[in-house]
Coordinates of N, CA and C in Angstrom, one line a residue:
Chain A
X1 N 14.1 11.1 6.2 CA 13.2 10.2 5.6 C 11.9 10.9 5.1
X2 N 11.4 10.3 4.2 CA 10.2 10.8 3.6 C 9.0 10.7 4.4
X3 N 8.1 11.6 4.3 CA 6.9 11.6 5.0 C 5.8 11.9 4.1
X4 N 4.7 11.3 4.3 CA 3.4 11.6 3.5 C 2.2 11.9 4.5
X5 N 1.6 13.0 4.3 CA 0.6 13.4 5.2 C -0.8 13.7 4.5
X6 N -1.8 13.1 5.1 CA -3.2 13.2 4.6 C -3.9 13.9 5.7
X7 N -4.3 15.2 5.6 CA -4.8 16.0 6.6 C -6.3 15.7 6.8
X8 N -6.9 15.0 6.0 CA -8.4 14.8 6.0 C -8.7 13.2 6.4
X9 N -9.0 13.0 7.7 CA -9.3 11.6 8.0 C -10.5 11.1 7.3
X10 N -11.5 11.9 7.2 CA -12.8 11.5 6.5 C -13.3 12.8 5.6
X11 N -13.9 12.3 4.6 CA -14.5 13.3 3.6 C -15.8 12.7 3.2
X12 N -16.8 13.6 2.8 CA -18.0 13.1 2.4 C -18.3 13.9 1.2
X13 N -19.0 13.3 0.2 CA -19.4 13.9 -1.1 C -20.8 13.4 -1.5
X14 N -21.6 14.2 -2.1 CA -22.9 13.7 -2.7 C -22.5 13.0 -4.1
X15 N -23.3 12.1 -4.2 CA -23.2 11.3 -5.6 C -23.3 12.4 -6.8
X16 N -22.5 12.1 -7.7 CA -22.4 13.1 -8.8 C -21.6 14.3 -8.7
X17 N -21.3 14.6 -7.4 CA -20.5 15.8 -7.2 C -19.0 15.5 -7.2
X18 N -18.2 16.5 -7.1 CA -16.7 16.5 -7.1 C -16.2 16.7 -5.7
X19 N -15.1 15.9 -5.5 CA -14.4 16.0 -4.1 C -13.0 15.9 -4.3
X20 N -12.3 16.7 -3.5 CA -10.8 16.7 -3.7 C -10.1 16.2 -2.3
X21 N -9.3 15.3 -2.4 CA -8.5 14.7 -1.2 C -7.1 15.3 -1.3
X22 N -6.7 15.8 -0.1 CA -5.3 16.5 0.0 C -4.3 15.5 0.4
X23 N -3.0 15.9 -0.1 CA -1.9 15.1 0.3 C -0.7 16.0 0.2
X24 N 0.2 16.0 1.2 CA 1.4 16.7 1.1 C 2.6 15.6 1.5
X25 N 3.7 15.9 1.1 CA 4.9 15.0 1.2 C 6.0 15.8 1.5
X26 N 7.0 15.2 2.1 CA 8.3 15.8 2.4 C 9.5 15.0 1.9
X27 N 10.3 15.6 1.1 CA 11.4 14.9 0.4 C 12.5 15.7 0.1
X28 N 13.7 15.3 0.1 CA 14.7 16.2 -0.5 C 15.2 15.6 -1.9
X29 N 14.5 14.6 -2.3 CA 14.9 14.1 -3.7 C 14.1 14.7 -4.8
X30 N 14.5 14.5 -6.0 CA 13.9 15.1 -7.2 C 13.3 14.2 -8.1
X31 N 13.7 12.9 -7.9 CA 13.2 11.8 -8.7 C 12.5 10.9 -8.0
X32 N 11.0 11.0 -8.1 CA 10.3 10.1 -7.4 C 8.8 9.9 -8.1
X33 N 8.1 9.0 -7.6 CA 6.7 8.8 -8.0 C 5.8 9.0 -7.0
X34 N 4.5 9.5 -7.2 CA 3.5 9.6 -6.3 C 2.2 8.9 -6.8
X35 N 1.5 8.3 -5.8 CA 0.4 7.4 -6.2 C -0.8 7.7 -5.3
X36 N -1.9 7.5 -5.8 CA -3.1 7.4 -5.1 C -3.7 5.9 -5.1
X37 N -3.8 5.3 -4.0 CA -4.3 3.9 -3.9 C -5.8 4.1 -3.3
X38 N -6.7 3.1 -3.8 CA -8.0 3.0 -3.1 C -7.9 1.6 -2.6
X39 N -8.6 1.6 -1.2 CA -8.7 0.4 -0.5 C -10.2 0.2 -0.2
X40 N -11.0 -0.5 -0.9 CA -12.5 -0.7 -0.6 C -12.6 -1.6 0.6
X41 N -13.9 -1.9 0.9 CA -14.0 -2.8 2.1 C -13.5 -4.2 2.0
X42 N -13.3 -4.6 0.8 CA -12.5 -5.9 0.6 C -11.0 -5.8 1.0
X43 N -10.6 -4.6 1.1 CA -9.1 -4.3 1.5 C -8.1 -4.5 0.5
X44 N -8.5 -4.9 -0.7 CA -7.5 -5.0 -1.7 C -7.1 -3.7 -2.2
X45 N -5.8 -3.5 -2.3 CA -5.3 -2.1 -2.7 C -5.3 -2.1 -4.2
X46 N -6.0 -1.0 -4.6 CA -6.2 -0.7 -6.0 C -5.6 0.6 -6.5
X47 N -4.6 0.5 -7.4 CA -4.1 1.8 -7.9 C -5.1 2.8 -8.7
X48 N -5.2 3.9 -8.2 CA -6.1 4.8 -8.8 C -5.4 5.7 -9.9
X49 N -4.2 6.2 -9.5 CA -3.5 7.2 -10.4 C -2.1 7.3 -10.0
X50 N -1.2 7.5 -11.0 CA 0.2 7.6 -10.7 C 0.8 8.9 -11.3
X51 N 1.6 9.5 -10.6 CA 2.4 10.7 -11.3 C 3.9 10.7 -11.1
X52 N 4.5 10.8 -12.2 CA 6.0 11.0 -12.2 C 6.4 12.4 -11.8
X53 N 7.4 12.5 -11.0 CA 7.8 13.8 -10.5 C 8.3 14.7 -11.6
X54 N 9.0 14.0 -12.6 CA 9.6 14.9 -13.7 C 8.6 15.3 -14.7
X55 N 7.3 14.9 -14.6 CA 6.4 15.4 -15.5 C 5.5 16.5 -14.9
X56 N 5.5 17.7 -15.7 CA 4.8 18.8 -15.2 C 3.3 18.6 -15.4
X57 N 2.9 17.8 -16.4 CA 1.4 17.6 -16.7 C 0.9 16.7 -15.6
X58 N -0.3 17.2 -15.2 CA -1.0 16.4 -14.1 C -1.7 15.1 -14.8
X59 N -1.6 14.1 -14.0 CA -2.0 12.8 -14.6 C -3.6 12.8 -14.3
X60 N -4.3 12.1 -15.4 CA -5.6 12.0 -15.4 C -6.0 10.6 -15.8
X61 N -7.0 9.9 -15.1 CA -7.5 8.7 -15.4 C -9.1 8.8 -15.3
X62 N -9.7 8.9 -16.4 CA -11.1 9.0 -16.4 C -11.6 10.1 -15.5
X63 N -12.4 9.7 -14.4 CA -12.9 10.7 -13.5 C -12.0 11.1 -12.3
X64 N -10.8 10.5 -12.4 CA -9.8 10.9 -11.4 C -8.6 11.8 -12.0
X65 N -8.2 12.8 -11.4 CA -7.2 13.6 -11.8 C -6.5 14.1 -10.5
X66 N -5.3 14.6 -10.7 CA -4.5 15.1 -9.6 C -4.0 16.5 -10.0
X67 N -3.7 17.2 -8.8 CA -3.1 18.5 -9.0 C -1.8 18.4 -8.3
X68 N -0.8 18.2 -9.0 CA 0.7 18.1 -8.6 C 1.4 19.4 -8.5
X69 N 1.6 19.8 -7.4 CA 2.4 21.0 -7.1 C 3.8 20.6 -6.6
X70 N 4.7 20.4 -7.4 CA 6.1 20.0 -7.0 C 6.8 20.8 -6.0
X71 N 6.8 22.2 -6.2 CA 7.5 23.1 -5.3 C 6.8 23.1 -3.9
X72 N 5.4 23.0 -3.9 CA 4.7 23.0 -2.7 C 4.6 21.6 -2.1
X73 N 5.2 20.5 -2.7 CA 5.2 19.2 -2.4 C 3.6 18.7 -2.0
X74 N 2.8 19.1 -2.9 CA 1.4 18.9 -2.8 C 0.8 18.0 -3.8
X75 N 0.0 17.0 -3.6 CA -0.4 16.0 -4.5 C -2.0 15.6 -4.3
X76 N -2.8 16.5 -4.6 CA -4.3 16.2 -4.3 C -4.9 15.4 -5.4
X77 N -5.9 14.7 -4.9 CA -6.7 13.8 -5.9 C -8.2 14.4 -6.0
X78 N -8.6 14.6 -7.4 CA -10.0 15.1 -7.6 C -10.7 14.0 -8.1
X79 N -11.9 13.6 -7.6 CA -12.9 12.8 -8.1 C -13.9 13.4 -8.5
X80 N -14.3 13.3 -9.9 CA -15.4 14.0 -10.4 C -16.6 13.0 -10.7
X81 N -17.7 13.6 -10.7 CA -19.1 12.7 -10.8 C -18.9 11.6 -10.0
X82 N -18.8 11.9 -8.7 CA -18.6 10.8 -7.7 C -19.7 9.7 -7.7
X83 N -19.2 8.4 -7.6 CA -20.2 7.3 -7.7 C -20.2 6.5 -6.3
X84 N -21.2 5.8 -6.0 CA -21.2 5.1 -4.8 C -20.1 4.1 -4.6
X85 N -19.6 3.7 -5.8 CA -18.5 2.7 -5.8 C -17.1 3.4 -5.3
X86 N -17.1 4.6 -5.3 CA -15.9 5.4 -5.0 C -15.7 5.4 -3.5
X87 N -16.7 5.1 -2.7 CA -16.7 5.1 -1.3 C -15.6 4.0 -0.9
X88 N -14.5 4.5 -0.1 CA -13.4 3.6 0.3 C -12.5 4.4 1.0
X89 N -11.3 3.7 1.5 CA -10.1 4.5 2.0 C -9.3 4.8 0.9
X90 N -8.7 6.1 0.9 CA -7.8 6.5 -0.1 C -6.5 6.7 0.5
X91 N -5.5 6.2 0.0 CA -4.0 6.4 0.6 C -3.2 7.0 -0.6
X92 N -2.6 8.1 -0.1 CA -1.5 8.8 -0.9 C -0.3 8.1 -0.7
X93 N 0.6 7.8 -1.7 CA 1.9 7.1 -1.4 C 3.0 7.8 -2.2
X94 N 4.2 7.6 -1.7 CA 5.4 8.3 -2.3 C 6.4 7.1 -2.5
X95 N 7.0 7.2 -3.7 CA 8.2 6.2 -3.8 C 9.5 6.9 -4.6
X96 N 10.5 6.8 -3.9 CA 11.7 7.3 -4.5 C 12.2 6.5 -5.5
X97 N 12.5 6.9 -6.7 CA 13.0 6.2 -7.7 C 14.5 5.5 -7.4
X98 N 14.6 4.3 -7.9 CA 15.9 3.7 -7.8 C 16.4 3.6 -6.3
X99 N 15.5 3.4 -5.3 CA 15.9 3.3 -3.9 C 15.1 2.4 -3.2
X100 N 15.0 1.1 -3.9 CA 14.4 0.0 -3.3 C 12.9 -0.2 -3.6
X101 N 12.4 0.8 -4.3 CA 11.0 0.7 -4.6 C 9.9 0.6 -3.5
X102 N 10.4 1.0 -2.4 CA 9.5 1.1 -1.2 C 8.5 2.2 -1.2
X103 N 7.3 1.8 -0.9 CA 6.2 2.9 -0.8 C 6.1 3.4 0.7
X104 N 6.0 4.7 0.8 CA 5.6 5.4 2.0 C 4.3 5.8 1.9
X105 N 3.3 5.4 2.9 CA 2.0 5.8 2.7 C 1.6 6.9 3.6
X106 N 0.5 7.7 3.3 CA 0.0 8.6 4.1 C -1.1 7.9 5.1
X107 N -1.6 8.6 6.0 CA -2.5 8.0 7.0 C -3.9 7.6 6.4
X108 N -4.2 8.0 5.3 CA -5.5 7.7 4.7 C -6.6 8.6 4.8
X109 N -7.5 8.6 3.9 CA -8.8 9.5 4.0 C -9.9 8.5 3.6
X110 N -10.9 8.5 4.6 CA -12.1 7.7 4.3 C -13.1 8.6 3.6
X111 N -13.4 8.0 2.4 CA -14.4 8.7 1.5 C -15.7 8.2 1.6
X112 N -16.7 8.9 2.1 CA -18.1 8.5 2.0 C -18.9 9.1 0.8
X113 N -19.6 8.4 0.2 CA -20.4 9.0 -0.9 C -21.9 8.8 -0.6
X114 N -22.7 9.9 -0.5 CA -24.0 9.9 -0.2 C -24.9 9.8 -1.3
X115 N -25.9 9.1 -1.4 CA -26.7 8.8 -2.6 C -27.7 10.1 -2.6
Chain B
X1 N -2.4 -7.6 -16.5 CA -1.5 -7.1 -15.8 C -0.8 -8.0 -14.7
X2 N 0.2 -7.5 -14.0 CA 0.9 -8.3 -13.1 C -0.1 -8.6 -11.8
X3 N 0.1 -9.8 -11.4 CA -0.8 -10.2 -10.2 C 0.0 -10.7 -9.1
X4 N -0.4 -10.4 -7.9 CA 0.2 -10.9 -6.7 C -0.8 -11.6 -5.9
X5 N -0.6 -13.0 -5.6 CA -1.6 -13.7 -4.9 C -1.1 -13.9 -3.5
X6 N -1.8 -13.7 -2.6 CA -1.6 -13.9 -1.1 C -2.5 -15.0 -0.5
X7 N -2.0 -15.9 0.3 CA -2.8 -16.9 0.9 C -2.3 -17.2 2.2
X8 N -3.1 -17.6 3.2 CA -4.7 -17.5 3.2 C -5.1 -16.2 3.2
X9 N -6.5 -16.1 3.0 CA -7.0 -14.7 3.1 C -7.5 -14.4 4.6
X10 N -7.8 -15.5 5.3 CA -8.2 -15.4 6.6 C -7.6 -16.6 7.4
X11 N -7.0 -16.4 8.6 CA -6.8 -17.5 9.4 C -6.9 -17.2 10.9
X12 N -7.4 -18.2 11.5 CA -7.4 -18.1 13.0 C -6.7 -19.2 13.7
X13 N -5.9 -18.9 14.6 CA -5.0 -19.6 15.2 C -5.0 -19.5 16.7
X14 N -4.4 -20.6 17.3 CA -4.4 -20.4 18.9 C -3.1 -19.8 19.3
X15 N -3.1 -19.2 20.5 CA -2.0 -18.5 20.8 C -0.8 -19.5 21.1
X16 N 0.3 -19.2 20.7 CA 1.5 -20.0 20.9 C 1.8 -20.8 19.6
X17 N 0.9 -20.8 18.6 CA 1.2 -21.5 17.5 C 1.7 -20.5 16.5
X18 N 2.2 -21.2 15.3 CA 2.7 -20.3 14.2 C 2.0 -20.4 13.1
X19 N 2.0 -19.4 12.1 CA 1.2 -19.1 11.1 C 2.0 -18.7 9.9
X20 N 1.9 -19.3 8.7 CA 2.7 -18.9 7.6 C 1.8 -18.4 6.6
X21 N 2.2 -17.2 6.0 CA 1.4 -16.6 5.0 C 2.3 -16.5 3.9
X22 N 1.7 -16.9 2.6 CA 2.5 -16.9 1.4 C 2.1 -15.7 0.4
X23 N 3.1 -15.3 -0.3 CA 2.8 -14.1 -1.2 C 3.5 -14.6 -2.5
X24 N 2.8 -14.8 -3.6 CA 3.3 -15.2 -4.9 C 3.0 -14.1 -5.9
X25 N 4.1 -13.8 -6.8 CA 4.0 -13.1 -8.0 C 3.7 -14.1 -9.1
X26 N 2.6 -13.8 -9.8 CA 2.1 -15.0 -10.7 C 2.6 -14.9 -12.0
X27 N 2.9 -13.7 -12.5 CA 3.4 -13.7 -13.9 C 4.6 -12.8 -14.1
X28 N 5.2 -12.5 -13.0 CA 6.6 -11.8 -13.0 C 7.4 -12.2 -11.9
X29 N 8.8 -11.9 -12.1 CA 9.7 -12.3 -10.9 C 9.9 -11.2 -10.1
X30 N 9.9 -11.3 -8.9 CA 10.0 -10.3 -7.9 C 11.2 -10.6 -6.9
X31 N 12.4 -9.9 -7.3 CA 13.5 -10.0 -6.4 C 13.3 -9.4 -5.0
X32 N 12.3 -8.5 -5.0 CA 12.0 -7.8 -3.6 C 10.4 -7.9 -3.5
X33 N 10.1 -8.1 -2.2 CA 8.7 -8.1 -1.9 C 8.6 -7.4 -0.5
X34 N 7.5 -6.7 -0.3 CA 7.4 -5.9 1.0 C 6.2 -6.5 1.8
X35 N 6.4 -6.6 3.0 CA 5.3 -7.0 4.0 C 4.9 -5.8 4.8
X36 N 3.5 -5.6 4.7 CA 2.9 -4.5 5.5 C 1.9 -5.1 6.6
X37 N 1.7 -4.3 7.6 CA 0.8 -4.6 8.6 C -0.2 -3.4 8.8
X38 N -1.5 -3.8 8.8 CA -2.5 -2.7 8.9 C -3.5 -2.9 10.0
X39 N -3.4 -2.0 11.0 CA -4.4 -2.1 11.9 C -5.7 -1.4 11.5
X40 N -6.9 -1.8 12.1 CA -8.1 -1.2 11.7 C -8.1 0.3 11.8
X41 N -8.6 0.7 10.6 CA -8.8 2.2 10.3 C -7.4 3.0 10.3
X42 N -6.4 2.2 10.1 CA -5.1 2.8 10.0 C -4.4 2.6 8.6
X43 N -3.2 3.2 8.5 CA -2.5 3.1 7.1 C -1.7 1.7 7.2
X44 N -1.0 1.5 6.2 CA -0.2 0.5 6.0 C 1.2 0.8 6.5
X45 N 1.7 -0.1 7.5 CA 3.0 0.1 8.0 C 4.0 -0.9 7.5
X46 N 5.1 -0.5 7.0 CA 6.0 -1.4 6.4 C 6.6 -2.2 7.6
X47 N 6.6 -3.4 7.4 CA 7.4 -4.4 8.5 C 8.7 -4.7 8.1
X48 N 8.8 -5.3 6.7 CA 10.1 -5.7 6.3 C 10.1 -5.7 4.8
X49 N 11.4 -5.8 4.5 CA 11.6 -6.0 3.0 C 12.2 -7.4 2.7
X50 N 11.5 -8.2 1.9 CA 12.1 -9.5 1.6 C 12.7 -9.6 0.3
X51 N 14.0 -10.0 0.4 CA 14.9 -10.0 -0.7 C 15.3 -11.5 -1.2
X52 N 15.1 -11.8 -2.5 CA 15.4 -13.1 -2.9 C 16.8 -13.5 -2.8
X53 N 17.2 -14.5 -2.1 CA 18.6 -15.0 -1.9 C 19.4 -14.3 -0.9
X54 N 18.8 -13.5 -0.1 CA 19.5 -12.9 1.0 C 18.4 -12.5 2.2
X55 N 19.1 -12.1 3.3 CA 18.2 -11.8 4.4 C 17.2 -10.8 4.2
X56 N 16.1 -10.9 4.9 CA 15.1 -9.7 4.9 C 15.7 -8.5 5.7
X57 N 15.1 -7.3 5.3 CA 15.5 -6.2 6.0 C 14.4 -5.8 6.9
X58 N 14.4 -5.5 8.1 CA 13.4 -5.5 9.0 C 13.2 -3.9 9.4
X59 N 12.1 -3.4 9.5 CA 11.9 -1.8 10.0 C 12.1 -1.9 11.6
X60 N 12.6 -0.7 12.0 CA 12.8 -0.6 13.4 C 11.5 -1.0 14.1
X61 N 11.8 -1.7 15.2 CA 10.7 -2.1 16.0 C 9.9 -3.4 15.8
X62 N 10.3 -4.0 14.6 CA 9.7 -5.3 14.2 C 10.7 -6.4 14.6
X63 N 10.1 -7.3 15.3 CA 10.9 -8.4 15.9 C 11.1 -9.6 14.7
X64 N 12.4 -9.5 14.4 CA 12.7 -10.5 13.3 C 12.5 -11.9 13.6
X65 N 12.7 -12.3 15.0 CA 12.5 -13.7 15.4 C 11.1 -14.0 15.6
X66 N 10.2 -13.1 15.5 CA 8.7 -13.4 15.6 C 8.1 -13.4 14.2
X67 N 8.7 -12.6 13.3 CA 8.1 -12.4 12.0 C 9.3 -12.8 11.1
X68 N 9.2 -14.3 10.8 CA 10.2 -14.8 10.0 C 9.9 -14.6 8.5
X69 N 10.8 -14.2 7.7 CA 10.5 -13.9 6.4 C 11.5 -14.7 5.4
X70 N 11.1 -15.4 4.5 CA 11.9 -16.2 3.6 C 11.4 -16.0 2.2
X71 N 12.4 -15.6 1.4 CA 12.1 -15.3 -0.1 C 12.8 -16.5 -0.8
X72 N 12.0 -17.6 -0.9 CA 12.7 -18.9 -1.3 C 12.9 -18.7 -2.9
X73 N 12.1 -18.0 -3.6 CA 12.3 -18.1 -5.1 C 12.1 -16.7 -5.6
X74 N 12.1 -16.5 -6.9 CA 11.8 -15.2 -7.5 C 10.4 -14.9 -7.6
X75 N 9.5 -15.9 -7.2 CA 8.1 -15.8 -7.3 C 7.3 -16.1 -5.9
X76 N 8.1 -16.2 -4.8 CA 7.5 -16.7 -3.6 C 8.3 -16.0 -2.5
X77 N 7.5 -15.3 -1.6 CA 8.0 -14.8 -0.2 C 6.9 -15.5 0.9
X78 N 7.4 -15.7 2.0 CA 6.6 -16.1 3.0 C 6.9 -15.4 4.3
X79 N 5.8 -15.1 5.0 CA 5.9 -14.5 6.4 C 5.3 -15.5 7.4
X80 N 6.2 -15.8 8.4 CA 5.7 -16.6 9.3 C 5.8 -16.0 10.7
X81 N 4.5 -15.8 11.4 CA 4.3 -15.4 12.5 C 4.5 -16.5 13.5
X82 N 5.5 -16.4 14.4 CA 5.9 -17.5 15.3 C 5.4 -17.2 16.7
X83 N 5.0 -18.3 17.3 CA 4.4 -18.1 18.8 C 3.4 -16.9 18.8
X84 N 2.4 -17.1 18.0 CA 1.4 -15.9 17.8 C 0.8 -15.7 19.2
X85 N 0.6 -14.4 19.4 CA -0.2 -13.9 20.5 C -1.5 -12.9 20.1
X86 N -2.4 -12.8 20.8 CA -3.5 -12.0 20.5 C -3.2 -10.7 19.9
X87 N -2.1 -10.1 20.4 CA -1.6 -8.7 19.8 C -1.1 -8.8 18.6
X88 N -0.8 -9.9 18.0 CA -0.3 -10.2 16.6 C -1.6 -10.1 15.6
X89 N -2.8 -10.2 16.1 CA -3.9 -10.2 15.3 C -3.9 -8.8 14.5
X90 N -4.1 -9.0 13.2 CA -3.9 -7.9 12.3 C -4.3 -8.2 10.9
X91 N -4.2 -7.3 10.0 CA -4.3 -7.6 8.6 C -2.9 -7.3 8.0
X92 N -2.4 -8.4 7.3 CA -1.0 -8.4 6.7 C -1.2 -8.4 5.2
X93 N -0.3 -7.5 4.6 CA -0.5 -7.3 3.1 C 1.0 -7.5 2.6
X94 N 1.2 -8.2 1.5 CA 2.3 -8.2 0.7 C 2.2 -7.5 -0.5
X95 N 3.4 -6.9 -1.0 CA 3.5 -6.2 -2.3 C 4.6 -6.5 -3.0
X96 N 4.8 -6.5 -4.4 CA 5.8 -6.7 -5.2 C 5.9 -5.4 -6.0
X97 N 7.0 -4.7 -6.1 CA 7.1 -3.5 -6.9 C 7.4 -4.0 -8.4
X98 N 6.8 -3.2 -9.2 CA 7.0 -3.4 -10.7 C 8.0 -2.2 -11.2
X99 N 9.0 -2.4 -11.9 CA 10.0 -1.5 -12.2 C 9.3 -0.2 -12.8
X100 N 9.6 0.9 -12.2 CA 9.2 2.2 -12.7 C 7.7 2.4 -12.8
X101 N 7.0 1.6 -12.3 CA 5.5 1.7 -12.1 C 5.1 1.5 -10.6
X102 N 3.9 1.2 -10.5 CA 3.2 1.0 -9.2 C 3.6 -0.4 -8.6
X103 N 3.4 -0.5 -7.4 CA 3.6 -1.9 -6.7 C 2.2 -2.6 -6.9
X104 N 2.3 -3.9 -6.9 CA 1.1 -4.7 -7.0 C 0.9 -5.5 -5.6
X105 N -0.3 -5.4 -5.1 CA -0.6 -5.9 -3.7 C -1.3 -7.3 -3.8
X106 N -1.0 -8.1 -2.7 CA -1.7 -9.3 -2.4 C -3.1 -8.9 -1.9
X107 N -3.8 -9.9 -1.7 CA -5.3 -9.6 -1.3 C -5.3 -9.3 0.1
X108 N -4.2 -9.7 0.9 CA -4.2 -9.4 2.3 C -4.6 -10.7 3.0
X109 N -4.1 -10.8 4.3 CA -4.5 -11.8 5.2 C -4.8 -11.4 6.5
X110 N -6.1 -11.8 7.0 CA -6.6 -11.2 8.3 C -6.3 -12.5 9.2
X111 N -5.3 -12.2 10.3 CA -4.8 -13.0 11.2 C -5.6 -12.8 12.4
X112 N -6.3 -13.8 13.0 CA -6.8 -13.7 14.3 C -6.2 -14.6 15.3
X113 N -5.7 -14.3 16.4 CA -5.1 -15.1 17.4 C -6.0 -15.3 18.6
X114 N -6.4 -16.4 18.9 CA -7.3 -16.6 19.9 C -6.7 -17.3 21.1

């Protein structure tokens, strides 16, 4: 079974600074997707960024970028120029392709942004 | 983009009663929907996979007689918590996968059993 591990229960960053959230996963598959989801206090799950395993290039979405290390099974999220609105729970998630589309989530990291 | 609507967002019920939570895909058809449960400050735990036209698949440890799932159409899945007890109080979230991209999530339902 696939597992996703987020080793940082909480992280703190100063506004306008950069922070990196860690995620590792375990799988024997080669075709999969990785995601970072944000869950603000409203608890609505919001997709932050997506990475296809077959792509070597790291995904980027504005201030959000990932460092995808397939061999190391690592998928960290970097948030640049942190904003107060970035404060939320962040979940790393894995989905095996063509296997029911089920997501496996990590335990989450609570990000606090200091003004 | 694709939207999943979940209703109600909050519900309070008495012990022993049943509560139905609806999850609708508004602009796409979802043959599969997932139901998650989230305890405070914890991650999402998959409860069951809802399949249109067939029985739901439950994760180990989830009581299928307590958490009844019905996938009545390609746009609607329901989760009924039967004979609810205070320990069933939690946040329930549904999601519908979009082919080759991310899943779309409902807004969640906060269930409180008193």
